[in-house]
Coordinates of C-alpha atoms and ligand atoms in Angstrom, one line a residue:
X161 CA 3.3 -17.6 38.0
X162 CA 3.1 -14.2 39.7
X163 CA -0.1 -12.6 39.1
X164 CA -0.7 -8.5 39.8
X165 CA -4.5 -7.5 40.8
X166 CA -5.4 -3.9 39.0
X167 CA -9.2 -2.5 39.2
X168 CA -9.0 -2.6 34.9
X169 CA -7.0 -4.7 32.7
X170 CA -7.0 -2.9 29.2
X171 CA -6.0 -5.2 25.9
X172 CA -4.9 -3.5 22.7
X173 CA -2.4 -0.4 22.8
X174 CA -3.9 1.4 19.7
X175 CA -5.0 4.4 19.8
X176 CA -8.5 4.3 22.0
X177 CA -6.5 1.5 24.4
X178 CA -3.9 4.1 25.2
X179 CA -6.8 7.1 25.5
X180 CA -9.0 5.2 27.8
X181 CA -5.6 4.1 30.0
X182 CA -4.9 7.9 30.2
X183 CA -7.7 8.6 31.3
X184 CA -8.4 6.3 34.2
X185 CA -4.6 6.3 35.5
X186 CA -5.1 10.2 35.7
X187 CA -8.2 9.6 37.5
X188 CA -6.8 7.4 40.2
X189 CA -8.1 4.2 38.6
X190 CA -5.4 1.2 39.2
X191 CA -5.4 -0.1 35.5
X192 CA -3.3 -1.9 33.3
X193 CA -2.4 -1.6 29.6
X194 CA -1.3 -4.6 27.7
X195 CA 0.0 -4.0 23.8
X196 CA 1.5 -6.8 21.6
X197 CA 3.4 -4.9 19.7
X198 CA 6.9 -3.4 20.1
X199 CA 8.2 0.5 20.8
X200 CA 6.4 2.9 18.5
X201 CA 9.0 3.4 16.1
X202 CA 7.8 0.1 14.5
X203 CA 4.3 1.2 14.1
X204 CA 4.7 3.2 10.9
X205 CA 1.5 3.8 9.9
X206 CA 1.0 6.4 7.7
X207 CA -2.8 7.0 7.7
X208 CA -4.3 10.4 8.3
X209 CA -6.8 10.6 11.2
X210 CA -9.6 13.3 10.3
X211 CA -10.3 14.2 14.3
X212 CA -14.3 16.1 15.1
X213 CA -14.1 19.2 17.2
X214 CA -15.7 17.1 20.0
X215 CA -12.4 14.5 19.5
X216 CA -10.1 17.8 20.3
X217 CA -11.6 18.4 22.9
X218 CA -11.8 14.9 24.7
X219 CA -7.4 14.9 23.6
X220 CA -7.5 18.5 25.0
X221 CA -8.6 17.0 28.4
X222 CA -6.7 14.4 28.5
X223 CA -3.8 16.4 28.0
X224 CA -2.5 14.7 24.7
X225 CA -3.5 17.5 22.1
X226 CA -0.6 19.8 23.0
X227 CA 2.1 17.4 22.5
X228 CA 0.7 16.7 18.9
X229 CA 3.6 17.5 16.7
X230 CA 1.6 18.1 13.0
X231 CA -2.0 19.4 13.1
X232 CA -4.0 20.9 10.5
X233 CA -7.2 22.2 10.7
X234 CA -10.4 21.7 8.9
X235 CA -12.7 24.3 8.3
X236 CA -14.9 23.6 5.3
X237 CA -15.5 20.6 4.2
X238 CA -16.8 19.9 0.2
X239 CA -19.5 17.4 -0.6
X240 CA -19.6 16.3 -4.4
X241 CA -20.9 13.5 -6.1
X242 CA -18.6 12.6 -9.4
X243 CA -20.5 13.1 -13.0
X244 CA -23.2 13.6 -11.3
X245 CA -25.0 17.3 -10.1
X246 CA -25.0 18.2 -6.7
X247 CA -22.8 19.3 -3.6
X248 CA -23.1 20.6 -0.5
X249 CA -20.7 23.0 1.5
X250 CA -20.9 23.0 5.0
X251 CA -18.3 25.6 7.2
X252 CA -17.6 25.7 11.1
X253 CA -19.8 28.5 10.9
X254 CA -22.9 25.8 10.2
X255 CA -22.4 23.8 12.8
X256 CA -21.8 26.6 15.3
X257 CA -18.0 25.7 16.5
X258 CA -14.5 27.2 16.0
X259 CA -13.4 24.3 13.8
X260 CA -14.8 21.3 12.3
X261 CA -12.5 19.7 13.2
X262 CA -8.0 18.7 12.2
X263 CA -6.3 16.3 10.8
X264 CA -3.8 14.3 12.7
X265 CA -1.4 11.7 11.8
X266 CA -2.0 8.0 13.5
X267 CA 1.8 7.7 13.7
X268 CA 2.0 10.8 15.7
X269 CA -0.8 10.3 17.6
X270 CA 0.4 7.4 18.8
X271 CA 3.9 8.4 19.2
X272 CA 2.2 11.0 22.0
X273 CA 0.2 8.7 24.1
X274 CA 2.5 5.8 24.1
X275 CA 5.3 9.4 25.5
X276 CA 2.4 10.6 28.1
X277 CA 2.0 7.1 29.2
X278 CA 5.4 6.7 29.8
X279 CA 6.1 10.2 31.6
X280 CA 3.1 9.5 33.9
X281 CA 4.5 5.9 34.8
X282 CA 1.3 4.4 34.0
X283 CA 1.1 0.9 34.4
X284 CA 1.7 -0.1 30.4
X285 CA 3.3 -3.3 29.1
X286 CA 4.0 -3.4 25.4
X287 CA 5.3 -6.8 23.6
X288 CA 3.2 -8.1 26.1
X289 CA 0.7 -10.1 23.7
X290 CA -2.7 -11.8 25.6
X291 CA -3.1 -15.4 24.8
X292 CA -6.1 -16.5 27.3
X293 CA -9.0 -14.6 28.8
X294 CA -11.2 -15.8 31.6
X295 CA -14.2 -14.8 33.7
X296 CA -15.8 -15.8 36.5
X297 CA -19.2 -13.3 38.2
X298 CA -17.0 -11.8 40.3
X299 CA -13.4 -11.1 38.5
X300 CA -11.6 -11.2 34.7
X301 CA -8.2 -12.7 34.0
X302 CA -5.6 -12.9 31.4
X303 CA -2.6 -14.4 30.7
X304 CA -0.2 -12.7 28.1
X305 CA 3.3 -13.5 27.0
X306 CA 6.0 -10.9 27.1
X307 CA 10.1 -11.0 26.7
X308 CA 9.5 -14.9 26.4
X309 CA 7.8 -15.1 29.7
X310 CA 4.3 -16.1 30.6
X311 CA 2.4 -13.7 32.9
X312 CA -0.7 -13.3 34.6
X313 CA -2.8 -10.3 35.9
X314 CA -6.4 -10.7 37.2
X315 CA -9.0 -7.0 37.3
X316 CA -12.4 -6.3 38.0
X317 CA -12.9 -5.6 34.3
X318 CA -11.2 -6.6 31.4
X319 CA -11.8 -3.9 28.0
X320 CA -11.1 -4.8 25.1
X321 CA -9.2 -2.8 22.7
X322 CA -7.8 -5.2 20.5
X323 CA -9.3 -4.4 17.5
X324 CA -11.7 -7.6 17.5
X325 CA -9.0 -10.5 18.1
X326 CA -10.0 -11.5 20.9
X327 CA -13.6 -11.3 21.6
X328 CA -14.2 -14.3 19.1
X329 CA -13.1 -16.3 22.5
X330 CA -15.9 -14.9 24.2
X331 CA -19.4 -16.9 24.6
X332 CA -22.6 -14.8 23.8
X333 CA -20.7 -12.2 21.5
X334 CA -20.9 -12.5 17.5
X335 CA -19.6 -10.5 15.1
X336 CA -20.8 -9.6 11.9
X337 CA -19.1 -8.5 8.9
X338 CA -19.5 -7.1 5.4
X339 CA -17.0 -7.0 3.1
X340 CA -16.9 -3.7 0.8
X341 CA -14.3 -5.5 -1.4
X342 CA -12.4 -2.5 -2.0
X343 CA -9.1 -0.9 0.2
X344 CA -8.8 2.6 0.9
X345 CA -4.9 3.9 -0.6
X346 CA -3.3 6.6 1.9
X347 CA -0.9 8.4 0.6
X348 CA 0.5 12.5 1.2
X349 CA -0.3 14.7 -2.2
X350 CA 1.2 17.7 -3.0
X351 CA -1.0 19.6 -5.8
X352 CA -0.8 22.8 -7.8
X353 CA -3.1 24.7 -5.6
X354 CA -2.5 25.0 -2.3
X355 CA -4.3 24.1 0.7
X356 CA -6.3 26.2 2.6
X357 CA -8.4 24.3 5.2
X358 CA -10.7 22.5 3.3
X359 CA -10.9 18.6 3.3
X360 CA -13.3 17.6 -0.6
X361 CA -15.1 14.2 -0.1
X362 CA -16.1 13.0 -3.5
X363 CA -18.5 10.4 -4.0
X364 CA -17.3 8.1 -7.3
X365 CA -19.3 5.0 -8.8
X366 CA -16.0 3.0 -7.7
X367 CA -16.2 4.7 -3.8
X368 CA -15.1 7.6 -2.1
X369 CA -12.4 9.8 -2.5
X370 CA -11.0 11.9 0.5
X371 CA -8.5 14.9 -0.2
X372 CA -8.1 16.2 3.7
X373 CA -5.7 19.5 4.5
X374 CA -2.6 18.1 6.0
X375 CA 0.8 20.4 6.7
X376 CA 0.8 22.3 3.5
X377 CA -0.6 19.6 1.2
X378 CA -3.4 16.9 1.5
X379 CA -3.6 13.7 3.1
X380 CA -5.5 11.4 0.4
X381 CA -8.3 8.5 1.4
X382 CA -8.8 7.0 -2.0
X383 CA -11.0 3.9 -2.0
X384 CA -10.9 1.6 -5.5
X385 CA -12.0 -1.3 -6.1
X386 CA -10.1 -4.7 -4.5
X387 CA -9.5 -6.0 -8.2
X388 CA -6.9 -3.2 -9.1
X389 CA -6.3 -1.8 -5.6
X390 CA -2.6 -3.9 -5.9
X391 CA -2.0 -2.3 -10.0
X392 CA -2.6 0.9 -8.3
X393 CA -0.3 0.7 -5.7
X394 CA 2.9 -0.4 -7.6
X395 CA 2.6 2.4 -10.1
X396 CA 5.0 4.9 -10.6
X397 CA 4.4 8.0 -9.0
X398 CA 4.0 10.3 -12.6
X399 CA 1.4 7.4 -13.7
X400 CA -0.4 7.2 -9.8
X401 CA -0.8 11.2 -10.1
X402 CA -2.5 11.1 -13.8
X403 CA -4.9 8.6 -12.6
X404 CA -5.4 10.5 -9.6
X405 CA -6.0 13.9 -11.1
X406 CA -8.3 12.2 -13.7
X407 CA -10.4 10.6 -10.9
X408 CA -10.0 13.3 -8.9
X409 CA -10.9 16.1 -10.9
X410 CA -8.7 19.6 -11.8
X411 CA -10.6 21.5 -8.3
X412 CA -6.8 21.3 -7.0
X413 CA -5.2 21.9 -10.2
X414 CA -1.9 19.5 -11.0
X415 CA -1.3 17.1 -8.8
X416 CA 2.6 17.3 -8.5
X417 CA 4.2 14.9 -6.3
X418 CA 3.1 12.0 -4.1
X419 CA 4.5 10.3 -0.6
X420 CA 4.7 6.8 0.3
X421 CA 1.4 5.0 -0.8
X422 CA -0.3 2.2 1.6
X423 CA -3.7 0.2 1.2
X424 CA -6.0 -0.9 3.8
X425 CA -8.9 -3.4 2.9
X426 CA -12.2 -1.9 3.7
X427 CA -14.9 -3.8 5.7
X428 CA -17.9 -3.1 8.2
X429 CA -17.0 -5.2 11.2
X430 CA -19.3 -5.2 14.5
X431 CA -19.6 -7.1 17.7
X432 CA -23.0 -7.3 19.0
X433 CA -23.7 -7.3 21.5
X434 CA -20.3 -5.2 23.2
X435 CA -20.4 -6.1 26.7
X436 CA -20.5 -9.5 28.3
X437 CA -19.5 -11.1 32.1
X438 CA -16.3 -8.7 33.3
X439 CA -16.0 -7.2 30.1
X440 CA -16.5 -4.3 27.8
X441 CA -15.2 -3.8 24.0
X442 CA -14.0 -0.7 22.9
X443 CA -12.7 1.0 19.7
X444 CA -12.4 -1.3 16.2
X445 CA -13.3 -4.0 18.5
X446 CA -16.9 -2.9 19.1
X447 CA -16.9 -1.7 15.6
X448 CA -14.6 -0.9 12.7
X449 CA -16.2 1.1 9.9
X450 CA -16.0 2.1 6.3
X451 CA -13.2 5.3 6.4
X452 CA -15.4 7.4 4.4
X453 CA -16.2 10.7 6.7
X454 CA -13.4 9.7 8.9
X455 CA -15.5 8.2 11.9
X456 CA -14.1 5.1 13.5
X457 CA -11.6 6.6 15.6
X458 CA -14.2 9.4 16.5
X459 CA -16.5 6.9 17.6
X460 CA -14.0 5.1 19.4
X461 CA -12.8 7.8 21.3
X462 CA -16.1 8.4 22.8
X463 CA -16.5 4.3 24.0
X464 CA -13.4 5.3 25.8
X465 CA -14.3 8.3 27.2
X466 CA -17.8 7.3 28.2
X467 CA -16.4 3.9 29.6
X468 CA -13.9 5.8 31.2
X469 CA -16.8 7.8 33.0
X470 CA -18.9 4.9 34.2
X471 CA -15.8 3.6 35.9
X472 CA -14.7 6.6 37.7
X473 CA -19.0 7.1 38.7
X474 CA -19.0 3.0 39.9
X475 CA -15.7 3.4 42.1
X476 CA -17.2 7.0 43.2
X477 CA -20.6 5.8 44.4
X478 CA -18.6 2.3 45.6
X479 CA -20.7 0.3 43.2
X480 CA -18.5 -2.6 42.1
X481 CA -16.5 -1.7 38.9
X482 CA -17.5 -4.0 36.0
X483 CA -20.5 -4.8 37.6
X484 CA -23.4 -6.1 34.8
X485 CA -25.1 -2.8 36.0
X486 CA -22.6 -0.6 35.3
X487 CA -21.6 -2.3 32.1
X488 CA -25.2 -2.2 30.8
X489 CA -25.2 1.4 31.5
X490 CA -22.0 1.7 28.9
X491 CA -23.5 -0.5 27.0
X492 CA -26.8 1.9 26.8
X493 CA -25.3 5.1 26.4
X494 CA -23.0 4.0 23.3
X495 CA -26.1 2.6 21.7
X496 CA -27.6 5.0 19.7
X497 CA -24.2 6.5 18.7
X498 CA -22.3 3.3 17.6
X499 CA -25.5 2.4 15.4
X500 CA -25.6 5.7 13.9
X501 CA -22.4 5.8 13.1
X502 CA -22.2 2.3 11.5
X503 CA -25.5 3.7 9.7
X504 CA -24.3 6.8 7.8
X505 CA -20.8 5.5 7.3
X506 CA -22.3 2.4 5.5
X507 CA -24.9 4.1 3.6
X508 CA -22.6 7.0 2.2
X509 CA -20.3 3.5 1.4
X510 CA -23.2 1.5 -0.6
X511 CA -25.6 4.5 -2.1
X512 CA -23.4 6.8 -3.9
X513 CA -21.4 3.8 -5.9
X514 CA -25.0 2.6 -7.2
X515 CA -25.3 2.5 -10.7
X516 CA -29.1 3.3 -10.5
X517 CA -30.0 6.8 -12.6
X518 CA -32.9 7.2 -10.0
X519 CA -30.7 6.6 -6.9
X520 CA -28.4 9.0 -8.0
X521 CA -30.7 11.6 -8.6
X522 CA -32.0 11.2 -5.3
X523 CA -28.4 11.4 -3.8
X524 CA -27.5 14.7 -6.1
X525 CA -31.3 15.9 -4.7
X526 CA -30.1 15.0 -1.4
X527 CA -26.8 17.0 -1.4
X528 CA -28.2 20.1 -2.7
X529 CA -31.4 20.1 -0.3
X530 CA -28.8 20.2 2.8
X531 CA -26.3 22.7 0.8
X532 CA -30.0 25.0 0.7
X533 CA -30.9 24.0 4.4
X534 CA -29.0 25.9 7.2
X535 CA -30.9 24.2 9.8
X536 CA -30.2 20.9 8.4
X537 CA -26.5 21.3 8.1
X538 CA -26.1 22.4 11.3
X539 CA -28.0 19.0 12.8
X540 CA -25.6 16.7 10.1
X541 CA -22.3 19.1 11.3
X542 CA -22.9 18.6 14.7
X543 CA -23.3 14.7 14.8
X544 CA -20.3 14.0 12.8
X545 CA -18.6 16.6 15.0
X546 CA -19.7 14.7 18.5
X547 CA -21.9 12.0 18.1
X548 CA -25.6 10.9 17.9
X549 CA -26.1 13.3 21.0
X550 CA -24.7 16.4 18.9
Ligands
FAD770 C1 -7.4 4.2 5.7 C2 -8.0 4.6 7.0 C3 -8.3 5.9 7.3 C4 -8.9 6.2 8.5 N1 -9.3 7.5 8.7 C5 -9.9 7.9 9.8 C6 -10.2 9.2 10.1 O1 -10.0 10.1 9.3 N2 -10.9 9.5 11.3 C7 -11.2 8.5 12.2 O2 -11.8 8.8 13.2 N3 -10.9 7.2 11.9 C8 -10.3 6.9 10.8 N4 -9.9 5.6 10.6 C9 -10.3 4.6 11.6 C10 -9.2 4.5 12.7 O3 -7.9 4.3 12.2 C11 -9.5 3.4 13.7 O4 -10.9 3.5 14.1 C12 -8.6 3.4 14.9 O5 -7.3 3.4 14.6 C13 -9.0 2.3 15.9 O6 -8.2 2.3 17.0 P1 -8.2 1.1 18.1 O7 -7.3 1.5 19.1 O8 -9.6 0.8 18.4 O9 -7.7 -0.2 17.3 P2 -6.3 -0.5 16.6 O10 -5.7 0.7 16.1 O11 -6.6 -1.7 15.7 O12 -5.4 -1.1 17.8 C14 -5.5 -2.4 18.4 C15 -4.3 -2.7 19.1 O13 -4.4 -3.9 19.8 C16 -3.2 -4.6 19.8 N5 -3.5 -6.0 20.0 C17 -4.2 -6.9 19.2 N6 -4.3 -8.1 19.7 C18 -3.6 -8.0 20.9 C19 -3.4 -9.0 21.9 N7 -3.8 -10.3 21.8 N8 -2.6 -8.6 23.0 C20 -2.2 -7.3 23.2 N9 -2.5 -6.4 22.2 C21 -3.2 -6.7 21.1 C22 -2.7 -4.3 18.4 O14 -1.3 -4.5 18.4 C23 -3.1 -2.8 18.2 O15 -2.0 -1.9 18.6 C24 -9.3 5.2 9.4 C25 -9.0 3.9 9.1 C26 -8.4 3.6 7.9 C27 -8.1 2.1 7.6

């Protein structure tokens, strides 16, 4: 078996796989990407990505943002808490940036990198589906199957960006799950009123409800419960909008048409810890969080870009790439934002579909005391916007 030698070997061709392998092939970094799955065209996926001001910029730099074919911005976003008092506002203008950030479509944004990767010849093999990993102190290796063929390729460091596969083959990292028990129904929604930048997040006692500008309607992020998730996906559409605008509420007036509905179970997923011999986890495979305030891909952009940095520093200063030195430096710096971010994504999940009076006051309390707290807004803006660092 032939076997090619590359500085990185990078599993998983999602999203943060292909960002990370952008940004160390235009960095000089000898790297390969390996994606199971085929061309693009098959990945019709047709969730909306909610991307932070500090994610544009990151795609800015890596020169993917311009060939982005649908993007919508988000300047306000709306805070309420369903039959319950309490909301807060909070505008680019509180958090001190142009935008707050745009919504993207993960079909799209896929389409791009998968083109850029292509135009810049990067080394990027997809069907190519990894079936072993090894390491040894001084070297990783994988062996992945592709056109019916068994291959081989051998790095200093092997990242995972696999969306959690494969790390379960790895000794020394666990992961840890909980189950929300409820999916999150994507669909496009056309209402009465139009849209005009601003992306409503409604807490319900069944979950979140996410109404984000997209083109010139709304992308919709509707979480219901697991037990009728299926009942509400094969409704017709007259009966799917009702139920929606009754849930919803009449802020956007009727709700007049609807796009192709998909589901997506829901469930906090985290590896712990995200680094071990030769390797480093990335993306949904360090952590995959509840969708409500649109974070995991966020988050996951920032593994990849600070990953991306420790390896460009270690082959600057001729450290060794993958070294346990430089990976417990990754390692360190994602800390504090990865467990924030599982934090506030799981606690808006659990609190606000409590059926405790008092707990609801508190969270009604909560959401007015940030809507009256300039200062306040700006700190919660600017974290959601780039991270624990702000
Ligand atoms: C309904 C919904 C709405 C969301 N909204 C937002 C939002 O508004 N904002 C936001 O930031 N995030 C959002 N997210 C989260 C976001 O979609 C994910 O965090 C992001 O897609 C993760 O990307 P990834 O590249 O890490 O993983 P994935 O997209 O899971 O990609 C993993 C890739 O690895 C490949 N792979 C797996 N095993 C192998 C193997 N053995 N060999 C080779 N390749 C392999 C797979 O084919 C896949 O392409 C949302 C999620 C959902 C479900």
């Amino acid at each position: 078996m032939v076997t090619d030698h590359f500085d990185v070997i990078i599993v998983g061709g999602g999203p943060v796989g292909m960002a990370l392998a952008i940004s160390l092939h235009e960095r000089g970094i000898s790297s390969l990407l390996l994606e199971a799955q085929g061309l693009p065209e098959q990945v019709k996926d047709p969730r909306p990505l909610a991307l932070s001001y500090g994610s544009h910029l990151i795609l800015q730099r890596l020169g993917v943002w311009s060939t982005l074919s649908q993007i919508t911005p988000i300047t306000t976003i709306h805070i309420s808490n369903r039959d319950h008092f309490g909301r807060t506002v909070l505008t680019s203008k509180d958090a001190g940036v142009p935008t707050l950030g745009y919504v993207v479509n993960y079909y799209d944004l896929y389409r791009s990198m998968h083109q850029l990767l292509q135009i810049h010849s990067a080394n990027y093999r997809v069907g190519a589906t990894v079936t072993i990993i090894k390491t040894t102190p001084k070297q990783a290796q994988v062996e992945y199957q592709q056109a019916g063929e068994n291959k081989q390729a051998i790095a200093k460091l092997l990242v995972l960006a696999d969306g959690g596969r494969l790390a379960t083959q790895i000794e020394g990292i666990n992961y840890h799950t909980h189950k929300y028990h409820q999916w999150a129904i994507v669909a496009n929604i056309q209402t009465s009123v139009p849209q005009n930048g601003i992306a409503y997040e409604r807490f319900t006692s069944e979950g979140p409800i996410a109404l984000l500008p997209s083109g010139d309607g709304f992308a919709l992020v509707w979480t219901v419960p697991f037990a009728t998730a299926e009942a509400i996906l094969s409704l017709d559409d007259n009966t799917f909008l009702t139920q929606l605008h009754h849930h919803f509420g009449d802020r956007l007036g009727e709700f007049i048409s609807t796009g192709k509905r998909s589901g997506f179970p829901l469930a906090l997923t985290y590896a712990s810890p995200t680094i071990a011999l030769r390797i480093a986890l990335v993306g949904n495979a360090a952590q995959t969080l509840h969708p409500v305030a649109g974070q995991g891909f966020n988050l996951g952009l920032r593994d990849a870009w600070e990953l991306a940095n420790e390896i460009v520093q270690s082959s600057a200063l001729t450290s060794e790439i993958g070294s346990s030195r430089m990976l417990r430096t990754y390692a360190n710096k994602r800390q504090i934002d990865r467990d924030a971010g599982k934090l506030f994504t799981h606690s808006l999940a659990k609190i606000f579909v409590s059926d405790l009076p008092l707990l609801q006051t508190f969270c009604g309390m909560g959401l007015n005391v940030l809507d009256c707290l300039p200062p306040l807004k700006r700190f919660v803006a600017r974290r959601m916007i780039f991270g624990a660092r702000g």
